[in-house]
PDB file of C-alpha atoms in Angstrom:
ATOM      1  CA  MET G1038      -0.102 -59.278  -4.040  1.00 72.00           C
ATOM      2  CA  SER G1039      -1.754 -60.176  -7.201  1.00 82.00           C
ATOM      3  CA  SER G1040      -2.887 -57.625  -9.835  1.00 84.00           C
ATOM      4  CA  VAL G1041      -6.689 -58.393  -9.255  1.00 87.00           C
ATOM      5  CA  GLU G1042      -6.130 -57.785  -5.573  1.00 86.00           C
ATOM      6  CA  PHE G1043      -4.165 -54.654  -6.347  1.00 84.00           C
ATOM      7  CA  ASN G1044      -6.799 -53.274  -8.613  1.00 86.00           C
ATOM      8  CA  THR G1045      -9.591 -54.047  -6.235  1.00 86.00           C
ATOM      9  CA  LEU G1046      -7.624 -52.288  -3.433  1.00 85.00           C
ATOM     10  CA  LEU G1047      -6.820 -49.438  -5.738  1.00 83.00           C
ATOM     11  CA  ILE G1048     -10.356 -48.958  -6.974  1.00 87.00           C
ATOM     12  CA  GLY G1049     -11.914 -49.108  -3.382  1.00 86.00           C
ATOM     13  CA  ASN G1050      -9.566 -46.305  -2.079  1.00 81.00           C
ATOM     14  CA  ALA G1051      -9.385 -44.046  -5.190  1.00 83.00           C
ATOM     15  CA  ASP G1052     -12.381 -42.072  -4.654  1.00 85.00           C
ATOM     16  CA  PHE G1053     -10.969 -39.884  -1.860  1.00 86.00           C
ATOM     17  CA  LEU G1054      -8.340 -38.729  -4.330  1.00 87.00           C
ATOM     18  CA  LYS G1055     -10.960 -36.624  -6.373  1.00 89.00           C
ATOM     19  CA  PRO G1056     -11.506 -33.848  -3.641  1.00 89.00           C
ATOM     20  CA  PHE G1057      -7.811 -33.761  -2.954  1.00 87.00           C
ATOM     21  CA  ALA G1058      -7.111 -33.278  -6.728  1.00 88.00           C
ATOM     22  CA  PHE G1059      -9.568 -30.384  -6.874  1.00 87.00           C
ATOM     23  CA  THR G1060      -7.956 -28.921  -3.785  1.00 88.00           C
ATOM     24  CA  LEU G1061      -4.522 -28.910  -5.319  1.00 87.00           C
ATOM     25  CA  THR G1062      -5.630 -27.735  -8.914  1.00 87.00           C
ATOM     26  CA  LYS G1063      -8.628 -25.493  -8.131  1.00 89.00           C
ATOM     27  CA  ASP G1064      -9.942 -26.484 -11.547  1.00 88.00           C
ATOM     28  CA  ALA G1065     -12.438 -29.276 -12.346  1.00 90.00           C
ATOM     29  CA  GLU G1066     -10.832 -30.432 -15.556  1.00 91.00           C
ATOM     30  CA  GLN G1067      -7.262 -30.353 -14.246  1.00 90.00           C
ATOM     31  CA  ALA G1068      -8.348 -32.295 -11.269  1.00 89.00           C
ATOM     32  CA  LYS G1069      -9.815 -35.042 -13.586  1.00 92.00           C
ATOM     33  CA  ASP G1070      -6.410 -35.222 -15.410  1.00 92.00           C
ATOM     34  CA  LEU G1071      -4.467 -35.371 -12.130  1.00 90.00           C
ATOM     35  CA  TYR G1072      -6.934 -38.120 -10.768  1.00 91.00           C
ATOM     36  CA  GLN G1073      -6.393 -40.239 -13.969  1.00 92.00           C
ATOM     37  CA  GLU G1074      -2.767 -39.710 -14.052  1.00 92.00           C
ATOM     38  CA  THR G1075      -2.392 -40.598 -10.453  1.00 91.00           C
ATOM     39  CA  LEU G1076      -4.301 -43.933 -11.015  1.00 90.00           C
ATOM     40  CA  PHE G1077      -2.196 -44.671 -14.192  1.00 92.00           C
ATOM     41  CA  ARG G1078       1.005 -44.122 -12.216  1.00 91.00           C
ATOM     42  CA  ALA G1079      -0.152 -46.229  -9.374  1.00 90.00           C
ATOM     43  CA  LEU G1080      -1.176 -49.093 -11.892  1.00 89.00           C
ATOM     44  CA  SER G1081       2.086 -48.902 -13.705  1.00 90.00           C
ATOM     45  CA  ASN G1082       4.037 -48.841 -10.469  1.00 88.00           C
ATOM     46  CA  GLN G1083       2.100 -51.568  -9.032  1.00 88.00           C
ATOM     47  CA  GLU G1084       5.420 -53.454  -8.068  1.00 88.00           C
ATOM     48  CA  LYS G1085       6.601 -50.759  -5.912  1.00 88.00           C
ATOM     49  CA  TYR G1086       3.569 -50.952  -3.554  1.00 86.00           C
ATOM     50  CA  LEU G1087       4.374 -52.898  -0.457  1.00 85.00           C
ATOM     51  CA  GLU G1088       1.448 -55.068   0.787  1.00 84.00           C
ATOM     52  CA  GLY G1089       0.305 -53.845   4.122  1.00 83.00           C
ATOM     53  CA  THR G1090       1.169 -50.121   3.489  1.00 84.00           C
ATOM     54  CA  ASN G1091      -1.408 -47.463   3.828  1.00 89.00           C
ATOM     55  CA  ILE G1092      -2.740 -47.347   0.162  1.00 87.00           C
ATOM     56  CA  ARG G1093      -4.156 -43.970   0.600  1.00 88.00           C
ATOM     57  CA  ALA G1094      -0.995 -42.504   1.851  1.00 90.00           C
ATOM     58  CA  TRP G1095       0.865 -44.038  -1.045  1.00 89.00           C
ATOM     59  CA  LEU G1096      -1.739 -42.725  -3.680  1.00 90.00           C
ATOM     60  CA  PHE G1097      -1.701 -39.222  -1.874  1.00 90.00           C
ATOM     61  CA  THR G1098       2.048 -38.997  -2.319  1.00 91.00           C
ATOM     62  CA  ILE G1099       1.813 -40.037  -5.927  1.00 92.00           C
ATOM     63  CA  MET G1100      -0.658 -37.257  -6.601  1.00 91.00           C
ATOM     64  CA  ARG G1101       1.136 -34.801  -4.718  1.00 92.00           C
ATOM     65  CA  ASN G1102       4.458 -35.527  -6.459  1.00 93.00           C
ATOM     66  CA  ILE G1103       2.740 -35.331  -9.919  1.00 92.00           C
ATOM     67  CA  PHE G1104       1.046 -32.092  -9.010  1.00 92.00           C
ATOM     68  CA  ILE G1105       4.430 -30.443  -7.883  1.00 90.00           C
ATOM     69  CA  ASN G1106       6.304 -31.581 -11.074  1.00 89.00           C
ATOM     70  CA  HIS G1107       3.511 -30.212 -13.340  1.00 87.00           C
ATOM     71  CA  TYR G1108       3.474 -27.051 -11.233  1.00 83.00           C
ATOM     72  CA  ARG G1109       7.338 -26.741 -11.645  1.00 85.00           C
ATOM     73  CA  LYS G1110       7.180 -27.456 -15.288  1.00 84.00           C
ATOM     74  CA  LYS G1111       4.577 -24.730 -15.849  1.00 81.00           C
ATOM     75  CA  ALA G1112       6.552 -22.218 -13.824  1.00 78.00           C
ATOM     76  CA  LYS G1113       9.648 -23.034 -15.869  1.00 76.00           C
ATOM     77  CA  ASN G1114       7.725 -22.694 -19.262  1.00 74.00           C
ATOM     78  CA  ARG G1115       6.074 -19.508 -17.949  1.00 68.00           C
ATOM     79  CA  MET G1116       9.409 -18.044 -17.138  1.00 64.00           C
ATOM     80  CA  ILE G1117      10.878 -19.004 -20.487  1.00 58.00           C
ATOM     81  CA  ALA G1118       8.079 -18.913 -22.866  1.00 52.00           C
ATOM     82  CA  GLU G1119       5.514 -16.222 -21.861  1.00 57.00           C
ATOM     83  CA  PRO G1120       6.770 -12.736 -22.518  1.00 57.00           C
ATOM     84  CA  SER G1121       5.191  -9.918 -20.589  1.00 61.00           C
ATOM     85  CA  VAL G1122       4.732  -6.212 -21.345  1.00 58.00           C
ATOM     86  CA  SER G1123       7.576  -5.379 -19.003  1.00 60.00           C
ATOM     87  CA  ASP G1124       9.813  -7.867 -21.039  1.00 60.00           C
ATOM     88  CA  PHE G1125       9.154  -5.941 -24.058  1.00 58.00           C
ATOM     89  CA  PHE G1126      10.445  -2.632 -22.372  1.00 59.00           C
ATOM     90  CA  LEU G1127      13.428  -4.393 -21.064  1.00 60.00           C
ATOM     91  CA  ASN G1128      14.346  -5.838 -24.430  1.00 57.00           C
ATOM     92  CA  TYR G1129      13.438  -2.753 -26.474  1.00 58.00           C
ATOM     93  CA  GLN G1130      16.508  -1.396 -28.018  1.00 61.00           C
ATOM     94  CA  GLN G1131      15.903   2.210 -28.440  1.00 59.00           C
ATOM     95  CA  SER G1132      18.882   4.254 -29.581  1.00 58.00           C
ATOM     96  CA  PRO G1133      18.768   7.510 -27.881  1.00 60.00           C
ATOM     97  CA  THR G1134      19.072  10.562 -30.141  1.00 61.00           C
ATOM     98  CA  SER G1135      22.195  12.465 -29.413  1.00 65.00           C
ATOM     99  CA  ASN G1136      21.720  15.983 -28.038  1.00 68.00           C
ATOM    100  CA  LYS G1137      24.846  17.857 -27.548  1.00 76.00           C
ATOM    101  CA  ALA G1138      23.413  20.908 -26.034  1.00 76.00           C
ATOM    102  CA  ASP G1139      21.965  18.826 -23.139  1.00 70.00           C
ATOM    103  CA  THR G1140      25.395  17.182 -22.640  1.00 74.00           C
ATOM    104  CA  ASN G1141      27.166  20.446 -22.882  1.00 77.00           C
ATOM    105  CA  LEU G1142      24.827  21.944 -20.275  1.00 76.00           C
ATOM    106  CA  ARG G1143      25.404  19.131 -17.895  1.00 78.00           C
ATOM    107  CA  MET G1144      29.062  19.126 -18.406  1.00 81.00           C
ATOM    108  CA  LYS G1145      29.095  23.026 -17.590  1.00 84.00           C
ATOM    109  CA  ASP G1146      27.107  22.204 -14.445  1.00 81.00           C
ATOM    110  CA  ILE G1147      29.650  19.588 -13.473  1.00 82.00           C
ATOM    111  CA  HIS G1148      32.644  21.822 -14.082  1.00 85.00           C
ATOM    112  CA  VAL G1149      31.150  24.643 -12.047  1.00 85.00           C
ATOM    113  CA  ALA G1150      30.303  22.165  -9.267  1.00 85.00           C
ATOM    114  CA  VAL G1151      33.981  20.813  -9.330  1.00 86.00           C
ATOM    115  CA  TYR G1152      35.316  24.375  -9.351  1.00 87.00           C
ATOM    116  CA  HIS G1153      33.361  25.172  -6.168  1.00 87.00           C
ATOM    117  CA  LEU G1154      34.526  22.285  -4.266  1.00 89.00           C
ATOM    118  CA  PRO G1155      36.568  23.126  -1.344  1.00 90.00           C
ATOM    119  CA  GLN G1156      40.432  22.748  -2.139  1.00 91.00           C
ATOM    120  CA  ILE G1157      40.777  19.721   0.391  1.00 92.00           C
ATOM    121  CA  PHE G1158      38.256  17.779  -1.753  1.00 92.00           C
ATOM    122  CA  LYS G1159      38.836  19.280  -5.106  1.00 91.00           C
ATOM    123  CA  GLN G1160      42.612  18.229  -5.585  1.00 93.00           C
ATOM    124  CA  PRO G1161      42.166  14.387  -4.782  1.00 92.00           C
ATOM    125  CA  PHE G1162      38.840  14.307  -6.807  1.00 92.00           C
ATOM    126  CA  LEU G1163      40.565  15.838  -9.948  1.00 90.00           C
ATOM    127  CA  LEU G1164      43.415  13.469  -9.618  1.00 92.00           C
ATOM    128  CA  TYR G1165      41.086  10.596  -9.332  1.00 92.00           C
ATOM    129  CA  TYR G1166      39.056  11.898 -12.313  1.00 88.00           C
ATOM    130  CA  GLU G1167      42.185  11.864 -14.366  1.00 89.00           C
ATOM    131  CA  GLY G1168      42.582   8.212 -13.628  1.00 91.00           C
ATOM    132  CA  TYR G1169      44.969   8.025 -10.779  1.00 92.00           C
ATOM    133  CA  LYS G1170      44.627   5.268  -8.318  1.00 93.00           C
ATOM    134  CA  TYR G1171      43.814   5.739  -4.636  1.00 92.00           C
ATOM    135  CA  PHE G1172      47.296   4.843  -3.496  1.00 93.00           C
ATOM    136  CA  GLU G1173      48.887   7.102  -6.311  1.00 93.00           C
ATOM    137  CA  ILE G1174      46.878  10.074  -5.085  1.00 93.00           C
ATOM    138  CA  ALA G1175      48.030   9.276  -1.527  1.00 94.00           C
ATOM    139  CA  ASP G1176      51.617   9.265  -2.503  1.00 93.00           C
ATOM    140  CA  ILE G1177      51.379  12.465  -4.665  1.00 92.00           C
ATOM    141  CA  LEU G1178      49.460  14.573  -1.861  1.00 92.00           C
ATOM    142  CA  GLN G1179      51.464  12.746   0.905  1.00 94.00           C
ATOM    143  CA  GLU G1180      48.287  11.783   2.779  1.00 93.00           C
ATOM    144  CA  PRO G1181      47.021   8.498   4.235  1.00 94.00           C
ATOM    145  CA  LEU G1182      45.199   6.206   1.869  1.00 93.00           C
ATOM    146  CA  GLY G1183      41.950   6.279   4.052  1.00 94.00           C
ATOM    147  CA  THR G1184      42.013  10.075   4.071  1.00 94.00           C
ATOM    148  CA  ILE G1185      42.029  10.267   0.175  1.00 94.00           C
ATOM    149  CA  LYS G1186      39.200   7.705  -0.002  1.00 95.00           C
ATOM    150  CA  SER G1187      36.995   9.611   2.348  1.00 94.00           C
ATOM    151  CA  ARG G1188      37.815  12.987   0.653  1.00 93.00           C
ATOM    152  CA  ILE G1189      37.007  11.547  -2.710  1.00 93.00           C
ATOM    153  CA  HIS G1190      33.811  10.153  -1.351  1.00 94.00           C
ATOM    154  CA  PHE G1191      32.868  13.411   0.291  1.00 93.00           C
ATOM    155  CA  ALA G1192      33.630  15.142  -2.861  1.00 92.00           C
ATOM    156  CA  ARG G1193      31.387  12.895  -5.048  1.00 91.00           C
ATOM    157  CA  LYS G1194      28.494  13.528  -2.412  1.00 91.00           C
ATOM    158  CA  ILE G1195      28.942  17.229  -2.695  1.00 89.00           C
ATOM    159  CA  LEU G1196      28.902  17.109  -6.410  1.00 86.00           C
ATOM    160  CA  LYS G1197      25.849  14.844  -6.498  1.00 87.00           C
ATOM    161  CA  THR G1198      23.803  17.178  -4.239  1.00 86.00           C
ATOM    162  CA  GLN G1199      24.992  20.285  -6.244  1.00 83.00           C
ATOM    163  CA  VAL G1200      24.385  18.822  -9.635  1.00 79.00           C
ATOM    164  CA  LEU G1201      20.967  17.588  -8.883  1.00 79.00           C
ATOM    165  CA  ARG G1202      19.810  20.711  -7.445  1.00 75.00           C
ATOM    166  CA  HIS G1203      20.639  22.486 -10.700  1.00 64.00           C
TER     167      HIS G1203
END
């Protein structure tokens, strides 16, 4: 197919692209840009068009691919380049002021809660707190490993409810 024949075919079938471009972009200026870029790509890739192929489908595909590529590029740039208010708070490095009184009160509550744990939970929990591994605690207390894990788990649950209540 000669360039003149292709150009005639292209011009004769290009008007239907304008409403499709607007449907994709929802903006008149962006639709014009998309339409022009589609025609430019069609002209620059004329050798890829096979004579007898549905030119409208070919142009639709070009336009859709251009739109998708621009959309992906925008989304990627938006994620990288446009900081939002929440990003500010996520990245804000505020150093907390130390308040030993608050920490001491919390630790006192935790120690009281541990003291009031039933002995069956307190002993494995204290060993775990001291740094022993589950299997070491099981050996020390002569209990099955699963029992030790569940007792420490229940001790944590009890402590959590007691400390949060105070």
